mmCIF file of C-alpha atoms in Angstrom:
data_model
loop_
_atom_site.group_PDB
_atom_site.id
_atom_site.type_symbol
_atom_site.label_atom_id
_atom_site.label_comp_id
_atom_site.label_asym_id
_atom_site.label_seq_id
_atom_site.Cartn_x
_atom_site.Cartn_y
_atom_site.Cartn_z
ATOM 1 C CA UNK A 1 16.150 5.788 5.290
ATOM 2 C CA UNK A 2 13.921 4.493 2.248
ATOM 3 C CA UNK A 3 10.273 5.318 2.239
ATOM 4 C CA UNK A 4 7.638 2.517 2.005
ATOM 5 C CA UNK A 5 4.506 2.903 0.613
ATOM 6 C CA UNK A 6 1.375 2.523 2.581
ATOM 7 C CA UNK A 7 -1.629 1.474 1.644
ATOM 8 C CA UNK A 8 -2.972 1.033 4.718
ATOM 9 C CA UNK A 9 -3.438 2.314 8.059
ATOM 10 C CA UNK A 10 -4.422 -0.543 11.321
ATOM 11 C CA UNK A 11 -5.704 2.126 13.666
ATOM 12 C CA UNK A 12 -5.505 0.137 17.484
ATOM 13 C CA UNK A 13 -6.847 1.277 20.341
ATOM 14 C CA UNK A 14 -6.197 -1.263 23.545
ATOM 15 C CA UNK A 15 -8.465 -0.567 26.717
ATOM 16 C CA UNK A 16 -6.620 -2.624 29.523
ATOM 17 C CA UNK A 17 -7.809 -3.158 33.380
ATOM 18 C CA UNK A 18 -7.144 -0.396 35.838
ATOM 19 C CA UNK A 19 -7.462 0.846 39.554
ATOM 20 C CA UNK A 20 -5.738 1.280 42.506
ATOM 21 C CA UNK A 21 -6.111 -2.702 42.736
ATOM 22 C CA UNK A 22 -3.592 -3.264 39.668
ATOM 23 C CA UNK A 23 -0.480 -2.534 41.246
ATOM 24 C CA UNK A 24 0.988 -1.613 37.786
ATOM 25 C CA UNK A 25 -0.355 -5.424 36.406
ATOM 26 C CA UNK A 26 -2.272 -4.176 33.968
ATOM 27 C CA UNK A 27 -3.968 -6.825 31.226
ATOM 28 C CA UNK A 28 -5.604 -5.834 27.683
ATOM 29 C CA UNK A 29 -9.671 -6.072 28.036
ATOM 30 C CA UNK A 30 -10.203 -4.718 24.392
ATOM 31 C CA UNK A 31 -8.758 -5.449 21.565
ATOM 32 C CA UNK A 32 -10.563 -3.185 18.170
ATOM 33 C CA UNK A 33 -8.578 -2.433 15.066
ATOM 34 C CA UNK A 34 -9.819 -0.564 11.791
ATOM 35 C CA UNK A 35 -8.283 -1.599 8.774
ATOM 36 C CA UNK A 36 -8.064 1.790 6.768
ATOM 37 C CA UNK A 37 -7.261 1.422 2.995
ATOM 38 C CA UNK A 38 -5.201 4.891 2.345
ATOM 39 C CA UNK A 39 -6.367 4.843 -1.652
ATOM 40 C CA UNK A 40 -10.006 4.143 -1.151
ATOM 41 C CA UNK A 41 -10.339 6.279 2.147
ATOM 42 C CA UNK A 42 -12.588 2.926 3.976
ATOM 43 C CA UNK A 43 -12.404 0.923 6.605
ATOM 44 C CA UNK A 44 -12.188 -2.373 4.869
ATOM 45 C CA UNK A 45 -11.757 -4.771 7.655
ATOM 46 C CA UNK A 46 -12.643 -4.691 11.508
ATOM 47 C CA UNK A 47 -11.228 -6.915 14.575
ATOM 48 C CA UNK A 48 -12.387 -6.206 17.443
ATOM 49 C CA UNK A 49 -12.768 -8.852 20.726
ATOM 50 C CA UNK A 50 -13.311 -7.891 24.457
ATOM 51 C CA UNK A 51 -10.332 -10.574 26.701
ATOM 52 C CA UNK A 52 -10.990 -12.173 29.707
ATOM 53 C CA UNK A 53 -7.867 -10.723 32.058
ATOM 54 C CA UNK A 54 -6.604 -13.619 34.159
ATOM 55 C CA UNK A 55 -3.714 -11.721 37.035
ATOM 56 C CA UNK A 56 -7.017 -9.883 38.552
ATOM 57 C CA UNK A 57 -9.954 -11.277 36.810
ATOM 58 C CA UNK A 58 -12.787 -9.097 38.379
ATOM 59 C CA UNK A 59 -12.892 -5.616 36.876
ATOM 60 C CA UNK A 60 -12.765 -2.570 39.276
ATOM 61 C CA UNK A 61 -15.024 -0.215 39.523
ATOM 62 C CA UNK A 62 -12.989 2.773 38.263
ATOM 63 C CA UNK A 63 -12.154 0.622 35.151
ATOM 64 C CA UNK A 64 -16.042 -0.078 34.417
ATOM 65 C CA UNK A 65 -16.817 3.540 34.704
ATOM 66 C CA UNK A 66 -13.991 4.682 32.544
ATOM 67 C CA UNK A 67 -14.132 2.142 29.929
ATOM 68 C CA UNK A 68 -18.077 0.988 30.139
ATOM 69 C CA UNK A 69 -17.168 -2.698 29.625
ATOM 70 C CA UNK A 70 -18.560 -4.617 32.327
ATOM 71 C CA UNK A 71 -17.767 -7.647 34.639
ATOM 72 C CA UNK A 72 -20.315 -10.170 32.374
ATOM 73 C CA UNK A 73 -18.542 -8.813 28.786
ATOM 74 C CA UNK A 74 -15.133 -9.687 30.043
ATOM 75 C CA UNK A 75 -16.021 -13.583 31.621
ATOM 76 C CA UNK A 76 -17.691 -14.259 28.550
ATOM 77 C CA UNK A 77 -14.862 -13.619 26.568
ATOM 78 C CA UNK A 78 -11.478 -15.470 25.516
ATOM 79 C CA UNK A 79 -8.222 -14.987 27.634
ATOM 80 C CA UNK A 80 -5.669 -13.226 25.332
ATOM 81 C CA UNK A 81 -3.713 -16.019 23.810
ATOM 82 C CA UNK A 82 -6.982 -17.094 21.999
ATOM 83 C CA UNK A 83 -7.302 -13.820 20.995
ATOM 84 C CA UNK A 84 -3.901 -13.062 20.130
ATOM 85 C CA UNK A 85 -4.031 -16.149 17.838
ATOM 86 C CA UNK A 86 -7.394 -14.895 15.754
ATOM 87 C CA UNK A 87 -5.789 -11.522 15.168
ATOM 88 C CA UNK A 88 -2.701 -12.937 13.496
ATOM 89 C CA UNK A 89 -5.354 -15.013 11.528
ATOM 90 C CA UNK A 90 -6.975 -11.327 10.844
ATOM 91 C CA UNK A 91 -3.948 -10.294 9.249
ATOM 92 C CA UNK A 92 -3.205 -12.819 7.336
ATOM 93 C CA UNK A 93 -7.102 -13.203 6.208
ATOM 94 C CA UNK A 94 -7.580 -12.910 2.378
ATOM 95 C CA UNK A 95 -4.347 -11.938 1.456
ATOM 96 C CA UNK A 96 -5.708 -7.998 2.326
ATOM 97 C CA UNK A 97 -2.475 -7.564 4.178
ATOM 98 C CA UNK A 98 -0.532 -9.976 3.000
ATOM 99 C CA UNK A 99 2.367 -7.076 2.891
ATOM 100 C CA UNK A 100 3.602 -6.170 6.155
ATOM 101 C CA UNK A 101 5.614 -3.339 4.462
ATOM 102 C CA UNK A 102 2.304 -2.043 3.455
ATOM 103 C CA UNK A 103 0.539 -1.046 6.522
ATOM 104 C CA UNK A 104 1.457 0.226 9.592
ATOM 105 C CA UNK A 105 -0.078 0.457 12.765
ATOM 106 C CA UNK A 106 -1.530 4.067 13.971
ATOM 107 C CA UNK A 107 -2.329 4.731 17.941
ATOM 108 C CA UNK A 108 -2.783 7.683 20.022
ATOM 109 C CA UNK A 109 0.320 7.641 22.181
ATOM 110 C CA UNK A 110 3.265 5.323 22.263
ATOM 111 C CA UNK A 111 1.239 3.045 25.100
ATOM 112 C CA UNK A 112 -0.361 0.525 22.936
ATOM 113 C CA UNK A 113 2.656 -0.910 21.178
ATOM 114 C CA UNK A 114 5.427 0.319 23.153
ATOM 115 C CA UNK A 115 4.448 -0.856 26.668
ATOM 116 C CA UNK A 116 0.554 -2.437 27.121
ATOM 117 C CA UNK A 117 1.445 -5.248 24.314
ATOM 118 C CA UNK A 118 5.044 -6.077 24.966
ATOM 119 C CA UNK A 119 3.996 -6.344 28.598
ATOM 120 C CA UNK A 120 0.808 -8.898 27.560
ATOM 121 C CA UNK A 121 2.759 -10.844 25.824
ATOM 122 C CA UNK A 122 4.786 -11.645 28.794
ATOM 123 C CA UNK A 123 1.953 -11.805 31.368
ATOM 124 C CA UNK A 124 0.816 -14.071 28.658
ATOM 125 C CA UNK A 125 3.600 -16.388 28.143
ATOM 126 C CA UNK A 126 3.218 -15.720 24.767
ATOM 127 C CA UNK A 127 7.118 -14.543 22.376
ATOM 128 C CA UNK A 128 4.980 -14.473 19.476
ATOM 129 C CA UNK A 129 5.541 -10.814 18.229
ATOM 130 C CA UNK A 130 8.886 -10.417 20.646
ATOM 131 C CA UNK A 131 12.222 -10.898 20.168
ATOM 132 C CA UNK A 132 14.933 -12.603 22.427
ATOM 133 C CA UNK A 133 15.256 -8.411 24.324
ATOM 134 C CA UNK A 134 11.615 -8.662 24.956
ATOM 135 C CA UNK A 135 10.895 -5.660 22.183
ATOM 136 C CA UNK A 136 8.398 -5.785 19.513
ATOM 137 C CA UNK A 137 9.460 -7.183 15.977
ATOM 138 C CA UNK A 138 7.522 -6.327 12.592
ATOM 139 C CA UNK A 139 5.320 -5.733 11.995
ATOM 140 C CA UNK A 140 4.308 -4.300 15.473
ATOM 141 C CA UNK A 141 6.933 -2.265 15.917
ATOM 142 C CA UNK A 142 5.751 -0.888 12.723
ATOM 143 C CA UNK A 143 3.327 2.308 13.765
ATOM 144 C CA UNK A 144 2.649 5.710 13.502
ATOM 145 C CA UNK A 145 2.020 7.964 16.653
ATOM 146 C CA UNK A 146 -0.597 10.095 15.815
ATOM 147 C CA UNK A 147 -0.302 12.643 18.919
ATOM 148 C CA UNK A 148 3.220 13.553 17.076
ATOM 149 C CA UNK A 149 1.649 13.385 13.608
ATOM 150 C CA UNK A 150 -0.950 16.107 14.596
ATOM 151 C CA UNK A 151 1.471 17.858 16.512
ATOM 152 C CA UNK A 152 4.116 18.335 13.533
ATOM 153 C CA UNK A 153 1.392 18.803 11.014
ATOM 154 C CA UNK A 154 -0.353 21.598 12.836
ATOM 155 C CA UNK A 155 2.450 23.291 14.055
ATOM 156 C CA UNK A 156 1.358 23.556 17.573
ATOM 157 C CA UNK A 157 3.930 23.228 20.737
ATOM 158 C CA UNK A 158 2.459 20.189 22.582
ATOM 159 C CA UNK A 159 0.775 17.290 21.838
ATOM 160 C CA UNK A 160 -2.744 16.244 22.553
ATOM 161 C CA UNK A 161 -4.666 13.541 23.414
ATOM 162 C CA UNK A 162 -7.918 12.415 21.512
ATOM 163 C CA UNK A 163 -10.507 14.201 22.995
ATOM 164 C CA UNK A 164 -8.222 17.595 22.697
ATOM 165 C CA UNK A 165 -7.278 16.949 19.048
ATOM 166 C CA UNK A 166 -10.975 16.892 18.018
ATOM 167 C CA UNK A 167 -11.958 19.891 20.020
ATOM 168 C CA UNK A 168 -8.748 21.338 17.341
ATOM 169 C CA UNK A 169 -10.621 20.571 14.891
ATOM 170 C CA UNK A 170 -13.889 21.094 16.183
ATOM 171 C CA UNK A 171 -15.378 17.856 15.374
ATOM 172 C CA UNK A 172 -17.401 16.347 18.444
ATOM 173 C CA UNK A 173 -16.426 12.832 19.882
ATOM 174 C CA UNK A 174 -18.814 9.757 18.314
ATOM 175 C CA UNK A 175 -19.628 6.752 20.861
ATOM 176 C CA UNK A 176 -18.105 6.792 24.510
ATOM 177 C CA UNK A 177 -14.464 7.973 25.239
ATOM 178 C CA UNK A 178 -12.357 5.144 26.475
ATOM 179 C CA UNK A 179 -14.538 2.440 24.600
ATOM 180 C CA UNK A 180 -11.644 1.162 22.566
ATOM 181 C CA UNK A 181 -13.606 0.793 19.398
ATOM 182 C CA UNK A 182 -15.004 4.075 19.772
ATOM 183 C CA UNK A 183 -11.971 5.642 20.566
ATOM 184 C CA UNK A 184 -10.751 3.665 17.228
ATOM 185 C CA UNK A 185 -13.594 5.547 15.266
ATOM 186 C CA UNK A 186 -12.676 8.972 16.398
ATOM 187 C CA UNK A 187 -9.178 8.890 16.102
ATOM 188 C CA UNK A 188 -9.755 7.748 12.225
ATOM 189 C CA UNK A 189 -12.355 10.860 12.073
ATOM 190 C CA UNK A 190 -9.168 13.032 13.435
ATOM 191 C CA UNK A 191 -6.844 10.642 10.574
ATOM 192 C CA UNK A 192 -9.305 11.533 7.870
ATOM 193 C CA UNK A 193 -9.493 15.492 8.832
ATOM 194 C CA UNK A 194 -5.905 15.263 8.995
ATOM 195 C CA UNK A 195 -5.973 13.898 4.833
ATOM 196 C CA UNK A 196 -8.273 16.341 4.100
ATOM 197 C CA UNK A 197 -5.424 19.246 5.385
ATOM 198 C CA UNK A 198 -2.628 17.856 3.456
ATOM 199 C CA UNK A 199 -1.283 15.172 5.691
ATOM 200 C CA UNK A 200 0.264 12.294 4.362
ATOM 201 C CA UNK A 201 0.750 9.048 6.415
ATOM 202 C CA UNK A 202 4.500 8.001 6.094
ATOM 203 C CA UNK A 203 6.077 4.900 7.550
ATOM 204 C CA UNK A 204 10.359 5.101 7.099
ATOM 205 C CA UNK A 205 12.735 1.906 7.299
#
């Protein structure tokens, strides 16, 4: 397989409704990416919008303590298609990633692009991003896993969430855990240390 150049990383981090309540229906509540430019080690663009979920629109109370968004945030906010629609606009904003074989997604898990956005996109009526199978197309099927990134790179046997990667590494979690921004800013913290030890970020086609 050829090897694309990256210049930059779109570190995502969804935070979606939860509880007992949600029968498996879950919707996307959060919606933060960090536009990382590899060469000049920045962040050099930010999207980030809380979505109104519309299946079960009130919030349950095990989703407000894990994620700290609360019932007010999420009615005052867009339903996902309007969303959805600005962060296309994101990407194509000032030509900064005008080259979808330049960037790549990076998220904590296989979660965020392999099930929670497929699955909105349905619940949303919305095939922009699928194709006719219902799987992700380009450039969101485009992403780096950083769980197996740290995992290879370290040479350890499992791999680990967030929270456990920065205890590796002995750097202390900024912000709330499960506050999708924050959990955006930490894993780029864990990205960063990563650089600084000799990793380099790789997409293959």
């Amino acid at each position: 397989m050829a090897q694309s150049k990256l210049r930059h990383l779109l570190v995502l981090d969804f935070e979606a409704t939860c509880g007992d309540e949600i029968k498996g229906q879950n919707e996307i509540i959060e919606f933060p990416t960090l536009v990382y430019n590899l060469e000049n080690d920045e962040v050099q663009a930010t999207f980030h919008e809380y979505v109104r979920p519309v299946v079960h629109p009130r919030l349950t109370p095990f989703c407000t303590d894990l994620t700290g968004i609360t019932q007010d945030v999420v009615d005052a906010a867009d339903t996902f298609p309007e969303v959805w629609k600005r962060f296309q606009d994101f990407l194509k904003r000032d030509d900064l990633l005008g080259d979808p074989s330049s960037y790549a997604f990076l998220t904590c898990g296989e979660w965020d692009l392999q099930a929670m956005l497929p699955r909105q996109l349905v619940t949303s009526n919305n095939d922009h991003g699928l194709d006719e199978s219902g799987k992700m197309i380009p450039p969101y099927n485009r992403y780096i896993n950083v769980k197996k990134a740290f995992r290879k790179h370290y040479k350890l046997r499992y791999e680990q969430g967030m929270a456990s990667m920065l205890r590796h590494l002995r750097m202390p979690l900024e912000g709330r855990h499960h506050s999708g921004i924050d959990d955006c800013k930490n894993i780029l913290a864990i990205v960063r240390r990563m650089r600084e030890d000799g990793w380099k970020p790789e997409w293959n086609i």
